[in-house]
Short mmCIF file of C-alpha atoms in Angstrom, two decimals:
data_model
loop_
_atom_site.label_atom_id
_atom_site.label_comp_id
_atom_site.label_asym_id
_atom_site.label_seq_id
_atom_site.Cartn_x
_atom_site.Cartn_y
_atom_site.Cartn_z
CA MET A 238 25.69 29.24 -6.83
CA ASN A 239 25.75 26.98 -9.93
CA CYS A 240 24.02 24.34 -8.61
CA LYS A 241 22.67 21.56 -10.79
CA ARG A 242 21.23 19.00 -8.55
CA ILE A 243 20.58 18.69 -3.84
CA GLY A 244 20.16 15.81 -2.45
CA ILE A 245 18.03 16.61 0.75
CA GLU A 246 18.06 14.56 4.02
CA LEU A 247 14.58 14.63 5.61
CA ALA A 248 13.61 15.28 9.41
CA LYS A 249 11.21 17.45 11.46
CA ASN A 250 13.31 20.27 12.40
CA VAL A 251 16.85 19.97 11.02
CA PHE A 252 17.16 19.31 6.94
CA GLN A 253 20.69 18.20 5.56
CA ILE A 254 21.09 19.53 1.94
CA HIS A 255 24.22 18.37 -0.39
CA GLY A 256 24.17 20.18 -3.75
CA VAL A 257 26.44 19.63 -6.67
CA ASN A 258 27.45 21.63 -9.99
CA ALA A 259 27.46 20.15 -13.88
CA ARG A 260 30.64 18.61 -13.22
CA ASP A 261 29.41 17.01 -9.70
CA GLU A 262 31.46 18.94 -7.37
CA VAL A 263 30.04 19.78 -4.54
CA VAL A 264 28.74 23.30 -3.97
CA VAL A 265 26.37 23.45 -1.28
CA LYS A 266 26.52 21.34 2.28
CA LYS A 267 24.78 22.43 4.98
CA GLN A 268 22.06 22.06 7.48
CA LEU A 269 18.48 24.35 7.01
CA LYS A 270 16.22 24.57 10.06
CA LEU A 271 12.23 24.05 9.27
CA ASN A 272 11.57 27.58 9.16
CA GLN A 273 14.04 28.36 6.23
CA MET A 274 13.35 25.56 3.45
CA ILE A 275 10.96 27.61 1.63
CA GLU A 276 12.93 30.99 1.68
CA TYR A 277 16.53 29.20 0.81
CA PHE A 278 14.81 27.22 -2.06
CA SER A 279 12.56 30.12 -2.95
CA ALA A 280 15.90 32.09 -4.05
CA LEU A 281 17.93 29.31 -5.93
CA PRO A 282 17.32 28.95 -9.62
CA PRO A 283 15.48 25.70 -11.04
CA CYS A 284 17.65 22.62 -10.13
CA ASN A 285 17.44 19.27 -9.45
CA ILE A 286 16.06 18.59 -5.92
CA ALA A 287 16.19 14.32 -4.76
CA MET A 288 14.55 13.20 -1.54
CA GLU A 289 13.61 9.87 -0.11
CA ALA A 290 10.13 8.26 0.10
CA CYS A 291 9.70 8.46 3.72
CA GLY A 292 7.55 10.59 5.86
CA THR A 293 6.43 14.50 4.50
CA ALA A 294 8.64 13.30 1.44
CA HIS A 295 5.43 13.93 -1.16
CA TYR A 296 4.66 17.31 0.92
CA TRP A 297 7.73 18.26 0.15
CA SER A 298 8.10 17.69 -2.95
CA ARG A 299 4.54 19.49 -3.92
CA THR A 300 6.23 22.69 -2.22
CA LEU A 301 9.33 22.36 -3.94
CA ALA A 302 7.70 21.64 -6.96
CA SER A 303 5.70 24.71 -6.64
CA LEU A 304 9.06 26.77 -6.37
CA GLY A 305 9.82 25.76 -9.63
CA HIS A 306 12.23 22.87 -9.11
CA HIS A 307 11.87 19.43 -10.82
CA VAL A 308 11.61 17.04 -7.64
CA LYS A 309 12.46 13.33 -7.49
CA LEU A 310 11.57 10.66 -4.56
CA ILE A 311 13.66 7.86 -3.97
CA ALA A 312 12.73 4.78 -2.28
CA PRO A 313 15.01 4.09 0.69
CA GLN A 314 16.48 0.91 -0.49
CA HIS A 315 17.80 2.32 -3.55
CA VAL A 316 19.82 5.13 -1.66
CA LYS A 317 21.38 2.66 0.82
CA PRO A 318 24.16 1.31 -1.76
CA TYR A 319 25.26 4.76 -1.85
CA VAL A 320 25.91 5.78 1.59
CA GLN A 321 29.60 6.14 2.41
CA ARG A 322 31.55 5.47 5.46
CA GLY A 323 29.46 5.85 8.35
CA LYS A 324 25.66 6.86 8.55
CA ASN A 325 24.59 10.33 9.50
CA ASP A 326 22.63 13.00 8.08
CA ALA A 327 25.64 14.77 5.96
CA ASN A 328 26.50 11.32 4.17
CA ASP A 329 22.50 10.53 3.72
CA ALA A 330 22.05 14.11 1.67
CA ALA A 331 25.26 13.06 -0.17
CA ALA A 332 24.03 9.31 -1.19
CA ILE A 333 20.80 10.52 -2.31
CA CYS A 334 21.96 13.05 -4.59
CA GLU A 335 24.35 10.74 -6.04
CA ALA A 336 21.37 8.10 -6.47
CA ALA A 337 19.31 10.64 -8.54
CA SER A 338 22.24 11.03 -10.65
CA ARG A 339 21.83 7.39 -11.98
CA PRO A 340 20.82 7.05 -15.44
CA HIS A 341 18.59 4.02 -14.85
CA MET A 342 17.38 5.08 -10.95
CA LYS A 343 13.37 4.15 -10.47
CA PHE A 344 11.99 6.93 -8.54
CA VAL A 345 8.45 6.90 -6.75
CA ALA A 346 5.56 9.27 -8.11
CA THR A 347 4.73 12.58 -5.96
CA LYS A 348 1.12 12.02 -4.80
CA ASN A 349 -1.27 14.73 -5.23
CA GLU A 350 -3.44 16.21 -1.52
CA ALA A 351 -5.95 14.43 -2.64
CA ALA A 352 -4.82 10.94 -3.32
CA GLN A 353 -2.69 11.14 -0.48
CA ALA A 354 -5.75 12.01 1.90
CA MET A 355 -7.72 8.77 0.75
CA GLN A 356 -4.49 6.50 1.15
CA LEU A 357 -4.48 7.95 4.80
CA VAL A 358 -8.27 6.93 5.18
CA HIS A 359 -7.14 3.28 4.10
CA ARG A 360 -4.50 3.05 6.53
CA ALA A 361 -6.36 4.38 9.28
CA ARG A 362 -9.09 1.90 8.04
CA SER A 363 -5.97 -0.60 8.24
CA VAL A 364 -5.59 0.21 11.83
CA THR A 365 -9.13 -0.02 12.83
CA ILE A 366 -9.80 -3.82 11.99
CA LYS A 367 -6.40 -4.82 13.54
CA ALA A 368 -7.55 -3.41 16.75
CA ARG A 369 -11.18 -4.78 16.46
CA VAL A 370 -9.75 -8.14 15.76
CA ALA A 371 -7.52 -7.83 18.78
CA LEU A 372 -9.95 -6.84 20.81
CA LEU A 373 -12.16 -9.77 19.81
CA ASN A 374 -9.15 -11.64 21.10
CA GLU A 375 -8.90 -9.87 24.09
CA ILE A 376 -12.97 -10.88 25.14
CA ARG A 377 -12.77 -14.34 23.88
CA SER A 378 -9.13 -15.14 26.12
CA THR A 379 -11.22 -12.71 28.81
CA LEU A 380 -14.35 -15.42 28.97
CA ALA A 381 -12.33 -18.75 29.07
CA GLU A 382 -10.72 -17.44 31.90
CA PHE A 383 -14.08 -18.33 33.66
CA GLY A 384 -15.58 -21.44 31.70
CA ILE A 385 -17.09 -19.33 28.81
CA VAL A 386 -15.54 -20.78 25.38
CA CYS A 387 -16.84 -18.64 22.63
CA LYS A 388 -16.70 -19.68 18.77
CA ALA A 389 -14.24 -17.21 16.73
CA LEU A 390 -15.53 -13.80 16.65
CA GLY A 391 -15.84 -11.92 13.29
CA ALA A 392 -17.40 -9.35 11.66
CA THR A 393 -21.00 -9.74 12.96
CA CYS A 394 -20.20 -9.45 16.61
CA THR A 395 -21.58 -6.57 18.42
CA ARG A 396 -22.29 -4.78 21.87
CA THR A 397 -25.52 -7.01 21.64
CA THR A 398 -23.89 -10.59 21.09
CA LEU A 399 -21.77 -9.41 24.56
CA ILE A 400 -23.98 -8.91 26.85
CA ASP A 401 -26.58 -11.83 25.40
CA THR A 402 -23.41 -14.31 26.08
CA MET A 403 -23.41 -13.11 29.14
CA ARG A 404 -27.08 -13.08 30.35
CA ASN A 405 -27.48 -16.62 28.79
CA GLU A 406 -24.83 -17.63 31.48
CA SER A 407 -27.07 -19.06 34.77
CA ARG A 408 -24.45 -17.88 37.33
CA VAL A 409 -23.41 -14.84 38.73
CA PHE A 410 -20.16 -13.46 37.71
CA PRO A 411 -18.32 -11.07 39.85
CA ALA A 412 -18.65 -7.74 39.23
CA PRO A 413 -15.12 -6.63 38.60
CA LEU A 414 -15.74 -8.82 35.19
CA SER A 415 -19.21 -7.61 34.46
CA GLU A 416 -17.94 -3.91 34.27
CA LEU A 417 -14.79 -4.91 32.53
CA LEU A 418 -16.71 -6.50 29.76
CA HIS A 419 -19.28 -3.68 29.35
CA LEU A 420 -16.28 -1.39 28.76
CA LEU A 421 -14.89 -3.85 26.28
CA ALA A 422 -18.31 -4.16 24.82
CA ASP A 423 -18.57 -0.07 24.21
CA ARG A 424 -14.93 0.00 23.11
CA LEU A 425 -16.08 -2.72 20.33
CA THR A 426 -19.60 0.11 19.45
CA ASN A 427 -16.97 2.79 19.04
CA LEU A 428 -14.92 1.18 16.67
CA ASP A 429 -17.28 -0.45 14.58
CA ALA A 430 -18.84 3.67 14.18
CA GLU A 431 -15.49 3.78 13.59
CA MET A 432 -15.61 1.91 10.42
CA GLU A 433 -19.39 2.72 9.16
CA ARG A 434 -17.38 6.55 8.79
CA PHE A 435 -14.33 5.35 6.89
CA ASP A 436 -16.79 2.92 4.38
CA LEU A 437 -18.60 6.33 4.19
CA MET A 438 -15.99 7.78 2.78
CA LEU A 439 -14.46 5.05 0.85
CA ASN A 440 -18.29 4.85 -0.77
CA THR A 441 -18.11 8.38 -1.63
CA HIS A 442 -15.25 8.37 -2.90
CA VAL A 443 -15.58 5.33 -5.13
CA LYS A 444 -19.13 6.91 -6.84
CA THR A 445 -16.96 10.23 -7.74
CA SER A 446 -14.09 8.36 -9.55
CA ALA A 447 -14.01 7.39 -12.88
CA VAL A 448 -10.81 5.58 -12.45
CA VAL A 449 -12.43 3.16 -9.80
CA LYS A 450 -15.43 2.47 -11.69
CA ARG A 451 -13.18 1.07 -14.85
CA LEU A 452 -10.99 -1.16 -11.93
CA ILE A 453 -14.12 -2.35 -10.19
CA ALA A 454 -15.14 -4.15 -13.27
CA VAL A 455 -11.86 -6.65 -12.76
CA GLU A 456 -13.20 -9.71 -11.24
CA GLY A 457 -11.41 -10.17 -7.86
CA ILE A 458 -11.43 -5.94 -7.32
CA GLY A 459 -14.01 -4.62 -5.37
CA PRO A 460 -14.54 -0.75 -4.18
CA ILE A 461 -12.05 -0.82 -1.19
CA THR A 462 -9.18 -2.36 -3.51
CA ALA A 463 -9.84 -0.34 -6.82
CA SER A 464 -9.70 2.88 -4.06
CA ALA A 465 -6.57 1.94 -2.65
CA MET A 466 -5.18 1.10 -6.17
CA GLU A 467 -5.66 4.26 -7.56
CA CYS A 468 -4.59 6.07 -4.36
CA ALA A 469 -1.44 3.97 -4.56
CA ALA A 470 -1.11 3.84 -8.21
CA VAL A 471 -0.58 7.66 -8.95
CA ASP A 472 1.59 7.85 -11.98
CA ALA A 473 1.20 4.20 -13.59
CA ASN A 474 2.84 5.66 -16.52
CA MET A 475 6.30 5.05 -14.14
CA PHE A 476 6.08 1.32 -15.14
CA LYS A 477 7.32 0.32 -18.90
CA THR A 478 5.55 -2.86 -18.54
CA GLY A 479 2.69 -4.62 -16.56
CA ARG A 480 5.16 -6.84 -15.06
CA ASP A 481 6.76 -3.84 -13.41
CA PHE A 482 3.76 -3.41 -11.90
CA ALA A 483 3.42 -6.98 -10.24
CA ALA A 484 7.13 -6.50 -9.45
CA TRP A 485 6.60 -3.70 -7.64
CA LEU A 486 3.83 -4.85 -5.62
CA GLY A 487 5.92 -7.93 -4.72
CA LEU A 488 3.48 -9.89 -7.12
CA THR A 489 6.33 -11.53 -8.86
CA PRO A 490 9.13 -14.42 -8.01
CA ARG A 491 11.83 -14.33 -6.14
CA GLN A 492 15.15 -15.17 -8.04
CA ASN A 493 18.14 -16.46 -6.61
CA SER A 494 19.87 -17.45 -9.85
CA SER A 495 23.70 -17.95 -10.38
CA GLY A 496 25.90 -19.35 -12.97
CA GLY A 497 23.41 -19.55 -16.34
CA LYS A 498 20.86 -21.57 -13.86
CA THR A 499 17.47 -19.87 -13.00
CA LYS A 500 16.36 -20.62 -9.65
CA LEU A 501 12.41 -19.50 -8.79
CA SER A 502 10.87 -19.01 -5.43
CA GLY A 503 7.94 -17.52 -3.91
CA ILE A 504 6.77 -14.30 -4.12
CA THR A 505 8.86 -11.27 -2.84
CA LYS A 506 6.63 -9.43 -0.88
CA HIS A 507 8.35 -6.11 -1.67
CA GLY A 508 5.50 -4.02 -2.43
CA ASP A 509 2.48 -2.31 -0.01
CA SER A 510 1.10 -5.09 1.85
CA TYR A 511 -2.37 -3.64 1.92
CA LEU A 512 -2.70 -3.67 -1.59
CA LEU A 513 -1.06 -7.08 -2.29
CA THR A 514 -3.22 -8.13 1.11
CA LEU A 515 -6.48 -6.63 -1.16
CA LEU A 516 -5.28 -8.39 -4.48
CA ILE A 517 -4.47 -12.04 -3.68
CA GLN A 518 -8.04 -11.94 -1.20
CA GLY A 519 -9.99 -11.16 -4.69
CA ALA A 520 -7.91 -13.25 -6.55
CA GLN A 521 -8.81 -16.39 -3.33
CA ASN A 522 -12.35 -15.15 -3.97
CA VAL A 523 -12.46 -15.67 -8.02
CA VAL A 524 -10.60 -19.27 -7.51
CA ARG A 525 -13.00 -20.31 -5.40
CA TYR A 526 -16.02 -19.09 -7.52
CA CYS A 527 -14.90 -20.72 -11.17
CA VAL A 528 -16.11 -23.68 -11.07
CA ASN A 529 -18.75 -25.08 -13.84
CA LYS A 530 -17.64 -21.56 -15.81
CA THR A 531 -16.99 -21.22 -19.27
CA ASP A 532 -15.03 -18.22 -19.75
CA GLU A 533 -11.35 -18.08 -20.81
CA ARG A 534 -10.17 -17.00 -17.26
CA SER A 535 -11.97 -19.14 -15.43
CA LEU A 536 -10.66 -22.28 -17.48
CA TRP A 537 -7.47 -20.78 -17.25
CA ILE A 538 -7.68 -21.07 -13.36
CA GLN A 539 -9.44 -24.46 -13.63
CA SER A 540 -6.56 -25.93 -15.60
CA LEU A 541 -4.18 -24.33 -12.99
CA LEU A 542 -6.09 -26.36 -10.23
CA LEU A 543 -5.52 -29.59 -11.51
CA ARG A 544 -1.95 -28.75 -10.62
CA ARG A 545 -0.98 -26.26 -8.37
CA HIS A 546 -2.75 -25.51 -4.73
CA ASN A 547 -5.26 -22.93 -4.41
CA ASN A 548 -3.30 -20.04 -2.85
CA VAL A 549 -0.57 -20.28 -5.86
CA VAL A 550 -3.02 -20.21 -8.04
CA ALA A 551 -4.48 -17.65 -6.29
CA VAL A 552 -1.12 -15.51 -6.14
CA ALA A 553 -0.61 -16.19 -10.09
CA LEU A 554 -4.29 -14.68 -10.89
CA ALA A 555 -3.42 -11.49 -8.61
CA ASN A 556 -0.46 -10.86 -10.60
CA LYS A 557 -2.56 -11.52 -13.69
CA THR A 558 -5.07 -8.87 -12.15
CA ALA A 559 -2.29 -6.73 -11.56
CA ARG A 560 -0.95 -6.71 -14.97
CA ILE A 561 -4.75 -5.45 -16.50
CA VAL A 562 -4.82 -2.93 -13.67
CA TRP A 563 -1.78 -1.52 -15.26
CA SER A 564 -2.85 -1.83 -18.67
CA LEU A 565 -6.37 0.49 -17.79
CA LEU A 566 -4.49 2.79 -15.58
CA THR A 567 -2.27 3.32 -18.50
CA LYS A 568 -4.28 3.57 -21.06
CA GLY A 569 -7.89 4.98 -20.25
CA GLU A 570 -9.36 2.09 -21.86
CA ASP A 571 -12.85 0.32 -20.49
CA TYR A 572 -12.51 -3.36 -19.01
CA ARG A 573 -13.19 -5.99 -21.68
CA PRO A 574 -14.56 -8.57 -20.09
CA PRO A 575 -13.21 -12.63 -21.16
CA ARG A 576 -14.84 -13.89 -23.99
CA LEU A 577 -17.17 -17.28 -23.09
CA ILE A 578 -15.96 -20.68 -24.56
CA THR A 579 -18.68 -23.06 -25.76
CA LEU A 580 -17.32 -26.68 -24.69
CA GLU A 581 -17.88 -29.53 -27.03
CA ALA A 582 -20.70 -31.86 -25.19
#
């Protein structure tokens, strides 16, 4: 079988494949069980294989590449326009195969095991943070039902804080309420212990990664942002320019232009929401403390603050930071801080 390009619709147990030859004629269209995948592709001569960048895609990309095949991952939103007729596994595999043949198609870099493992640590840490916030809100609402109004409970709230709050009240609480609050306090302690373990894992990664050490030097990027950026952008050379990298993160304006009239609105937010959040939060801190500084970047920020809202300026700075990150990742250079400007008295 002379197969030039194969599209695979990934699944848990049954995989659909669609293969064409050099003349784009369909030569294979079949289903494979999970235990048949390795055997089938081991017997094939090296060819181009395309898959959607979804669950298990990076694992199968690494596995099939080890068998000698050239594997490409495509974002699902770029495959959808090529789906013909109704949606089913066979049509999806055909659409993936067709999308991979487009000369200007943008592909997703395959993550190695180390990068994917660290990215999963970031995801788990993010889930734990959301669970902790939800738990604190539940505790506040529970206390409010009995007339105890607490201020916003933040990162400094611990089990001891909650127990002290109950003891400071002069009245006696019903036994079920006391037991419930102790259970919620214990759950908070467990979440705090998880956060400490996640932070320890990330700190270990920061100390051993040369890329992270270079990124930390950039204003507005801390250890967590640098680590997350390294894991997500495993091959920054896939982006031609820093603007493309910023667009991938969702930091460029949304366009609705027509008839020669350019109309721009807010940022697209199409990228990784976790990275987007970290970059903008870091930029907000830089904007907050730029007053009375005389370096080029701080003066640029101060000039923007005269005519734009703080959050708009923070997004603009996050865009600039993303371009700097792309330059550091692609060129392998160290960060050069903005030079100081001597202001006339």
